[in-house]
Amino acid sequence: DAGVTQSPTHLIKTRGQQVTLRCSPKSGHDTVSWYQQALGQGPQFIFQYYEEEERQRGNFPDRFSGHQFPNYSSELNVNALLLGDSALYLCASSRQGNEKLFFGSGTQLSVL
Amino acid sequence: GENVEQHPSTLSVQEGDSAVIKCTYSDSASNYFPWYKQELGKRPQLIIDIRSNVGEKKDQRIAVTLNKTAKHFSLHITETQPEDSAVYFCAASQRGRRALTFGSGTRLQVQP
């Protein structure tokens, strides 16, 4: 049973560029959440997708957007990258109505 | 919004000793409290969780206690082993809301 998978594992971008991160949920899960984890900090909630719609959003600017596909996989897009966007981006999946989150290993994004 | 504070930020114990990590939360509506373990370079893994209708939960060497009146909850690890060394995060969420709010983490080091 595959867990939550994310790609790529590492990414280097320059300021102003755009990036797309991908996530496949754990088998049987239909809900995907994205979190940003800065070095030495706890994860911060970006948004959650269910039934291909954004259901809740954290305190992140519109530069952060997402999508969920019919197979429940998801993408996180970040436009106009800033140096402060450098972080580990974690995807977590769950079953709707179940609070237990299962995390992927993350994408380490470096913005130079 | 919810705010979760976690302490201590670092904790060093001798193998076989107990370790206690404490968290406080601000929103009395929060009713789900998970704990995650994150080893260096790896994904956060759910190790135990508790809901607000329960005061204590145990799983082998790990236990979590919840005091709703004081709005704090704690993780207890007994008979610590070197493989318990990791960063531990507490989190809180409300039923019906989809975001977890995480504490800032505790780096636990178990000295052999």
PDB file of C-alpha atoms in Angstrom:
ATOM      1  CA  ASP A   1       0.000   0.000   0.000  1.00  0.00           C
ATOM      2  CA  ALA A   2       1.707   3.169  -1.171  1.00  0.00           C
ATOM      3  CA  GLY A   3       1.649   6.042   1.213  1.00  0.00           C
ATOM      4  CA  VAL A   4       1.521   9.699   0.274  1.00  0.00           C
ATOM      5  CA  THR A   5       3.978  10.429  -2.525  1.00  0.00           C
ATOM      6  CA  GLN A   6       5.315  13.832  -3.527  1.00  0.00           C
ATOM      7  CA  SER A   7       7.418  15.044  -6.416  1.00  0.00           C
ATOM      8  CA  PRO A   8       9.949  16.391  -6.923  1.00  0.00           C
ATOM      9  CA  THR A   9      11.914  15.836  -3.712  1.00  0.00           C
ATOM     10  CA  HIS A  10      14.081  18.906  -4.212  1.00  0.00           C
ATOM     11  CA  LEU A  11      13.729  22.000  -6.365  1.00  0.00           C
ATOM     12  CA  ILE A  12      15.801  25.124  -6.877  1.00  0.00           C
ATOM     13  CA  LYS A  13      14.203  28.225  -8.374  1.00  0.00           C
ATOM     14  CA  THR A  14      15.032  31.917  -8.656  1.00  0.00           C
ATOM     15  CA  ARG A  15      12.979  34.838  -7.449  1.00  0.00           C
ATOM     16  CA  GLY A  16      10.000  35.666  -9.653  1.00  0.00           C
ATOM     17  CA  GLN A  17       9.695  32.183 -11.115  1.00  0.00           C
ATOM     18  CA  GLN A  18       6.741  29.865 -10.796  1.00  0.00           C
ATOM     19  CA  VAL A  19       6.745  26.329  -9.375  1.00  0.00           C
ATOM     20  CA  THR A  20       4.378  23.340  -9.378  1.00  0.00           C
ATOM     21  CA  LEU A  21       4.557  20.615  -6.758  1.00  0.00           C
ATOM     22  CA  ARG A  22       2.690  17.336  -7.004  1.00  0.00           C
ATOM     23  CA  CYS A  23       1.097  14.935  -4.552  1.00  0.00           C
ATOM     24  CA  SER A  24      -0.576  11.543  -4.754  1.00  0.00           C
ATOM     25  CA  PRO A  25      -2.641  10.625  -1.706  1.00  0.00           C
ATOM     26  CA  LYS A  26      -2.551   7.396   0.214  1.00  0.00           C
ATOM     27  CA  SER A  27      -4.744   4.698  -1.278  1.00  0.00           C
ATOM     28  CA  GLY A  28      -8.341   5.120  -0.131  1.00  0.00           C
ATOM     29  CA  HIS A  29      -7.921   8.776   0.770  1.00  0.00           C
ATOM     30  CA  ASP A  30      -9.911  11.504  -0.978  1.00  0.00           C
ATOM     31  CA  THR A  31      -8.751  14.687   0.731  1.00  0.00           C
ATOM     32  CA  VAL A  32      -5.431  16.466   0.274  1.00  0.00           C
ATOM     33  CA  SER A  33      -3.960  19.232   2.424  1.00  0.00           C
ATOM     34  CA  TRP A  34      -0.811  21.257   1.841  1.00  0.00           C
ATOM     35  CA  TYR A  35       1.477  22.596   4.543  1.00  0.00           C
ATOM     36  CA  GLN A  36       4.575  24.800   4.478  1.00  0.00           C
ATOM     37  CA  GLN A  37       7.331  23.973   6.967  1.00  0.00           C
ATOM     38  CA  ALA A  38      10.050  26.563   7.416  1.00  0.00           C
ATOM     39  CA  LEU A  39      13.352  25.414   8.916  1.00  0.00           C
ATOM     40  CA  GLY A  40      12.988  24.789  12.640  1.00  0.00           C
ATOM     41  CA  GLN A  41       9.238  25.465  12.655  1.00  0.00           C
ATOM     42  CA  GLY A  42       6.056  23.457  12.718  1.00  0.00           C
ATOM     43  CA  PRO A  43       4.062  22.978   9.508  1.00  0.00           C
ATOM     44  CA  GLN A  44       1.675  25.793   8.558  1.00  0.00           C
ATOM     45  CA  PHE A  45      -1.606  25.052   6.802  1.00  0.00           C
ATOM     46  CA  ILE A  46      -1.889  26.379   3.247  1.00  0.00           C
ATOM     47  CA  PHE A  47      -5.152  24.848   1.989  1.00  0.00           C
ATOM     48  CA  GLN A  48      -7.182  21.679   1.674  1.00  0.00           C
ATOM     49  CA  TYR A  49      -8.857  20.109  -1.358  1.00  0.00           C
ATOM     50  CA  TYR A  50     -11.808  17.754  -1.449  1.00  0.00           C
ATOM     51  CA  GLU A  51     -14.000  16.870  -4.420  1.00  0.00           C
ATOM     52  CA  GLU A  52     -11.717  19.005  -6.595  1.00  0.00           C
ATOM     53  CA  GLU A  53     -12.541  22.162  -4.643  1.00  0.00           C
ATOM     54  CA  GLU A  54     -10.577  24.240  -2.158  1.00  0.00           C
ATOM     55  CA  ARG A  55     -12.439  23.721   1.116  1.00  0.00           C
ATOM     56  CA  GLN A  56     -10.369  25.786   3.512  1.00  0.00           C
ATOM     57  CA  ARG A  57      -7.444  28.144   3.202  1.00  0.00           C
ATOM     58  CA  GLY A  58      -4.820  29.292   5.649  1.00  0.00           C
ATOM     59  CA  ASN A  59      -3.156  32.678   5.837  1.00  0.00           C
ATOM     60  CA  PHE A  60      -1.286  32.515   2.541  1.00  0.00           C
ATOM     61  CA  PRO A  61      -1.425  34.997  -0.358  1.00  0.00           C
ATOM     62  CA  ASP A  62      -3.121  34.348  -3.681  1.00  0.00           C
ATOM     63  CA  ARG A  63       0.276  33.508  -5.171  1.00  0.00           C
ATOM     64  CA  PHE A  64      -0.359  30.096  -3.671  1.00  0.00           C
ATOM     65  CA  SER A  65      -2.958  28.121  -5.600  1.00  0.00           C
ATOM     66  CA  GLY A  66      -3.855  24.510  -6.023  1.00  0.00           C
ATOM     67  CA  HIS A  67      -5.797  21.924  -7.866  1.00  0.00           C
ATOM     68  CA  GLN A  68      -7.199  18.487  -7.223  1.00  0.00           C
ATOM     69  CA  PHE A  69      -7.781  15.994  -9.993  1.00  0.00           C
ATOM     70  CA  PRO A  70     -10.513  13.349 -10.317  1.00  0.00           C
ATOM     71  CA  ASN A  71      -8.066  10.680  -9.135  1.00  0.00           C
ATOM     72  CA  TYR A  72      -7.599  12.711  -5.907  1.00  0.00           C
ATOM     73  CA  SER A  73      -4.025  13.725  -6.695  1.00  0.00           C
ATOM     74  CA  SER A  74      -3.183  17.370  -6.206  1.00  0.00           C
ATOM     75  CA  GLU A  75      -0.872  20.161  -7.282  1.00  0.00           C
ATOM     76  CA  LEU A  76       0.401  23.190  -5.438  1.00  0.00           C
ATOM     77  CA  ASN A  77       1.389  26.173  -7.562  1.00  0.00           C
ATOM     78  CA  VAL A  78       3.351  29.150  -6.322  1.00  0.00           C
ATOM     79  CA  ASN A  79       3.759  32.202  -8.562  1.00  0.00           C
ATOM     80  CA  ALA A  80       6.212  35.087  -8.334  1.00  0.00           C
ATOM     81  CA  LEU A  81       8.490  33.226  -5.937  1.00  0.00           C
ATOM     82  CA  LEU A  82      10.058  35.133  -3.063  1.00  0.00           C
ATOM     83  CA  LEU A  83      13.136  34.219  -1.050  1.00  0.00           C
ATOM     84  CA  GLY A  84      10.815  33.642   1.916  1.00  0.00           C
ATOM     85  CA  ASP A  85       9.024  30.874   0.047  1.00  0.00           C
ATOM     86  CA  SER A  86      12.027  28.631   0.629  1.00  0.00           C
ATOM     87  CA  ALA A  87      10.714  25.796   2.788  1.00  0.00           C
ATOM     88  CA  LEU A  88       9.686  22.158   2.924  1.00  0.00           C
ATOM     89  CA  TYR A  89       6.265  21.742   1.350  1.00  0.00           C
ATOM     90  CA  LEU A  90       4.329  18.853   2.807  1.00  0.00           C
ATOM     91  CA  CYS A  91       1.286  17.165   1.378  1.00  0.00           C
ATOM     92  CA  ALA A  92      -1.042  15.257   3.698  1.00  0.00           C
ATOM     93  CA  SER A  93      -3.951  13.038   2.802  1.00  0.00           C
ATOM     94  CA  SER A  94      -6.962  11.838   4.733  1.00  0.00           C
ATOM     95  CA  ARG A  95     -10.432  10.440   4.327  1.00  0.00           C
ATOM     96  CA  GLN A  96     -13.177  13.030   4.435  1.00  0.00           C
ATOM     97  CA  GLY A  97     -14.592  13.159   7.948  1.00  0.00           C
ATOM     98  CA  ASN A  98     -11.499  11.554   9.491  1.00  0.00           C
ATOM     99  CA  GLU A  99      -9.062  13.916  11.186  1.00  0.00           C
ATOM    100  CA  LYS A 100      -6.018  11.628  10.899  1.00  0.00           C
ATOM    101  CA  LEU A 101      -3.520  13.117   8.461  1.00  0.00           C
ATOM    102  CA  PHE A 102      -0.802  11.100   6.744  1.00  0.00           C
ATOM    103  CA  PHE A 103       2.094  13.138   5.418  1.00  0.00           C
ATOM    104  CA  GLY A 104       4.342  12.714   2.427  1.00  0.00           C
ATOM    105  CA  SER A 105       8.088  13.242   2.640  1.00  0.00           C
ATOM    106  CA  GLY A 106       7.797  16.702   1.177  1.00  0.00           C
ATOM    107  CA  THR A 107       9.375  18.834  -1.514  1.00  0.00           C
ATOM    108  CA  GLN A 108      12.315  20.971  -0.396  1.00  0.00           C
ATOM    109  CA  LEU A 109      12.042  24.245  -2.317  1.00  0.00           C
ATOM    110  CA  SER A 110      14.966  26.637  -2.392  1.00  0.00           C
ATOM    111  CA  VAL A 111      14.459  30.100  -3.887  1.00  0.00           C
ATOM    112  CA  LEU A 112      17.661  31.922  -4.797  1.00  0.00           C
TER     113      LEU A 112
ATOM    114  CA  GLY B   1      -7.571  31.667  15.082  1.00  0.00           C
ATOM    115  CA  GLU B   2      -6.022  28.843  17.056  1.00  0.00           C
ATOM    116  CA  ASN B   3      -2.570  29.271  18.595  1.00  0.00           C
ATOM    117  CA  VAL B   4      -0.568  26.315  19.912  1.00  0.00           C
ATOM    118  CA  GLU B   5       2.470  26.815  22.121  1.00  0.00           C
ATOM    119  CA  GLN B   6       4.888  23.966  22.785  1.00  0.00           C
ATOM    120  CA  HIS B   7       7.701  23.554  25.283  1.00  0.00           C
ATOM    121  CA  PRO B   8      10.438  22.799  25.834  1.00  0.00           C
ATOM    122  CA  SER B   9      12.058  23.479  22.484  1.00  0.00           C
ATOM    123  CA  THR B  10      14.831  20.999  23.261  1.00  0.00           C
ATOM    124  CA  LEU B  11      14.934  18.092  25.679  1.00  0.00           C
ATOM    125  CA  SER B  12      17.821  15.784  26.451  1.00  0.00           C
ATOM    126  CA  VAL B  13      17.291  12.636  28.539  1.00  0.00           C
ATOM    127  CA  GLN B  14      19.248   9.535  29.377  1.00  0.00           C
ATOM    128  CA  GLU B  15      18.170   6.263  27.825  1.00  0.00           C
ATOM    129  CA  GLY B  16      15.525   4.649  30.033  1.00  0.00           C
ATOM    130  CA  ASP B  17      14.320   7.939  31.507  1.00  0.00           C
ATOM    131  CA  SER B  18      10.905   9.477  30.822  1.00  0.00           C
ATOM    132  CA  ALA B  19      10.295  12.509  28.625  1.00  0.00           C
ATOM    133  CA  VAL B  20       7.388  14.943  28.850  1.00  0.00           C
ATOM    134  CA  ILE B  21       6.456  17.550  26.242  1.00  0.00           C
ATOM    135  CA  LYS B  22       3.713  20.083  26.943  1.00  0.00           C
ATOM    136  CA  CYS B  23       1.419  22.107  24.699  1.00  0.00           C
ATOM    137  CA  THR B  24      -1.205  24.742  25.321  1.00  0.00           C
ATOM    138  CA  TYR B  25      -3.917  25.841  22.917  1.00  0.00           C
ATOM    139  CA  SER B  26      -6.021  28.970  22.766  1.00  0.00           C
ATOM    140  CA  ASP B  27      -9.312  27.988  21.126  1.00  0.00           C
ATOM    141  CA  SER B  28     -11.702  26.211  23.484  1.00  0.00           C
ATOM    142  CA  ALA B  29     -13.544  24.818  20.438  1.00  0.00           C
ATOM    143  CA  SER B  30     -10.540  22.647  19.496  1.00  0.00           C
ATOM    144  CA  ASN B  31     -11.327  18.991  20.051  1.00  0.00           C
ATOM    145  CA  TYR B  32      -8.685  16.930  18.258  1.00  0.00           C
ATOM    146  CA  PHE B  33      -5.049  16.805  19.382  1.00  0.00           C
ATOM    147  CA  PRO B  34      -2.514  14.705  17.461  1.00  0.00           C
ATOM    148  CA  TRP B  35       1.204  14.284  18.056  1.00  0.00           C
ATOM    149  CA  TYR B  36       3.673  13.820  15.214  1.00  0.00           C
ATOM    150  CA  LYS B  37       7.256  12.564  15.246  1.00  0.00           C
ATOM    151  CA  GLN B  38       9.611  13.844  12.565  1.00  0.00           C
ATOM    152  CA  GLU B  39      13.053  12.328  12.170  1.00  0.00           C
ATOM    153  CA  LEU B  40      15.703  14.293  10.318  1.00  0.00           C
ATOM    154  CA  GLY B  41      14.864  14.484   6.621  1.00  0.00           C
ATOM    155  CA  LYS B  42      11.739  12.363   6.963  1.00  0.00           C
ATOM    156  CA  ARG B  43       8.001  12.880   6.932  1.00  0.00           C
ATOM    157  CA  PRO B  44       6.014  13.733  10.074  1.00  0.00           C
ATOM    158  CA  GLN B  45       4.457  10.518  11.399  1.00  0.00           C
ATOM    159  CA  LEU B  46       1.355  10.399  13.555  1.00  0.00           C
ATOM    160  CA  ILE B  47       2.276   8.626  16.784  1.00  0.00           C
ATOM    161  CA  ILE B  48      -0.807   9.183  18.927  1.00  0.00           C
ATOM    162  CA  ASP B  49      -3.890  11.386  19.037  1.00  0.00           C
ATOM    163  CA  ILE B  50      -6.639  12.226  21.499  1.00  0.00           C
ATOM    164  CA  ARG B  51     -10.089  13.717  21.240  1.00  0.00           C
ATOM    165  CA  SER B  52     -11.625  16.098  23.728  1.00  0.00           C
ATOM    166  CA  ASN B  53     -14.026  13.530  25.163  1.00  0.00           C
ATOM    167  CA  VAL B  54     -11.085  11.525  26.515  1.00  0.00           C
ATOM    168  CA  GLY B  55      -8.674  12.596  29.252  1.00  0.00           C
ATOM    169  CA  GLU B  56      -5.851  10.148  28.616  1.00  0.00           C
ATOM    170  CA  LYS B  57      -4.762   7.661  25.971  1.00  0.00           C
ATOM    171  CA  LYS B  58      -1.889   5.173  26.018  1.00  0.00           C
ATOM    172  CA  ASP B  59      -0.094   3.192  23.350  1.00  0.00           C
ATOM    173  CA  GLN B  60       2.748   1.081  24.727  1.00  0.00           C
ATOM    174  CA  ARG B  61       5.452   3.531  25.908  1.00  0.00           C
ATOM    175  CA  ILE B  62       3.593   6.615  24.727  1.00  0.00           C
ATOM    176  CA  ALA B  63       0.722   8.392  26.459  1.00  0.00           C
ATOM    177  CA  VAL B  64      -1.098  11.664  25.952  1.00  0.00           C
ATOM    178  CA  THR B  65      -3.101  13.545  28.569  1.00  0.00           C
ATOM    179  CA  LEU B  66      -5.576  16.358  27.984  1.00  0.00           C
ATOM    180  CA  ASN B  67      -6.837  18.999  30.400  1.00  0.00           C
ATOM    181  CA  LYS B  68      -9.678  20.816  28.640  1.00  0.00           C
ATOM    182  CA  THR B  69     -10.228  23.264  31.473  1.00  0.00           C
ATOM    183  CA  ALA B  70      -6.632  24.462  31.399  1.00  0.00           C
ATOM    184  CA  LYS B  71      -6.408  24.003  27.621  1.00  0.00           C
ATOM    185  CA  HIS B  72      -3.242  21.999  27.688  1.00  0.00           C
ATOM    186  CA  PHE B  73      -2.162  18.535  26.635  1.00  0.00           C
ATOM    187  CA  SER B  74       1.038  16.590  27.126  1.00  0.00           C
ATOM    188  CA  LEU B  75       2.997  13.753  25.545  1.00  0.00           C
ATOM    189  CA  HIS B  76       4.673  11.269  27.869  1.00  0.00           C
ATOM    190  CA  ILE B  77       7.311   8.821  26.644  1.00  0.00           C
ATOM    191  CA  THR B  78       8.504   6.230  29.144  1.00  0.00           C
ATOM    192  CA  GLU B  79      11.637   4.052  28.991  1.00  0.00           C
ATOM    193  CA  THR B  80      13.107   6.229  26.261  1.00  0.00           C
ATOM    194  CA  GLN B  81      15.350   4.640  23.645  1.00  0.00           C
ATOM    195  CA  PRO B  82      17.875   6.231  21.237  1.00  0.00           C
ATOM    196  CA  GLU B  83      15.434   5.671  18.356  1.00  0.00           C
ATOM    197  CA  ASP B  84      12.989   8.025  20.109  1.00  0.00           C
ATOM    198  CA  SER B  85      15.368  10.870  19.199  1.00  0.00           C
ATOM    199  CA  ALA B  86      13.480  13.171  16.806  1.00  0.00           C
ATOM    200  CA  VAL B  87      11.471  16.382  16.662  1.00  0.00           C
ATOM    201  CA  TYR B  88       7.980  16.047  18.137  1.00  0.00           C
ATOM    202  CA  PHE B  89       5.102  18.322  17.143  1.00  0.00           C
ATOM    203  CA  CYS B  90       1.779  18.773  18.863  1.00  0.00           C
ATOM    204  CA  ALA B  91      -1.225  20.076  16.953  1.00  0.00           C
ATOM    205  CA  ALA B  92      -4.855  21.024  17.469  1.00  0.00           C
ATOM    206  CA  SER B  93      -7.953  21.339  15.323  1.00  0.00           C
ATOM    207  CA  GLN B  94     -11.682  21.820  15.615  1.00  0.00           C
ATOM    208  CA  ARG B  95     -14.295  19.352  14.461  1.00  0.00           C
ATOM    209  CA  GLY B  96     -15.580  20.563  11.126  1.00  0.00           C
ATOM    210  CA  ARG B  97     -12.493  22.616  10.422  1.00  0.00           C
ATOM    211  CA  ARG B  98      -9.883  21.042   8.291  1.00  0.00           C
ATOM    212  CA  ALA B  99      -6.643  22.692   9.318  1.00  0.00           C
ATOM    213  CA  LEU B 100      -4.232  21.470  11.961  1.00  0.00           C
ATOM    214  CA  THR B 101      -2.423  24.186  13.902  1.00  0.00           C
ATOM    215  CA  PHE B 102       1.010  22.933  14.930  1.00  0.00           C
ATOM    216  CA  GLY B 103       3.287  23.843  17.784  1.00  0.00           C
ATOM    217  CA  SER B 104       6.863  24.873  17.056  1.00  0.00           C
ATOM    218  CA  GLY B 105       8.312  21.461  17.915  1.00  0.00           C
ATOM    219  CA  THR B 106      10.486  19.840  20.578  1.00  0.00           C
ATOM    220  CA  ARG B 107      13.826  18.305  19.676  1.00  0.00           C
ATOM    221  CA  LEU B 108      14.216  15.232  21.871  1.00  0.00           C
ATOM    222  CA  GLN B 109      17.641  13.687  22.217  1.00  0.00           C
ATOM    223  CA  VAL B 110      17.997  10.379  24.039  1.00  0.00           C
ATOM    224  CA  GLN B 111      21.553   9.814  25.195  1.00  0.00           C
ATOM    225  CA  PRO B 112      22.645   6.156  25.214  1.00  0.00           C
TER     226      PRO B 112
END
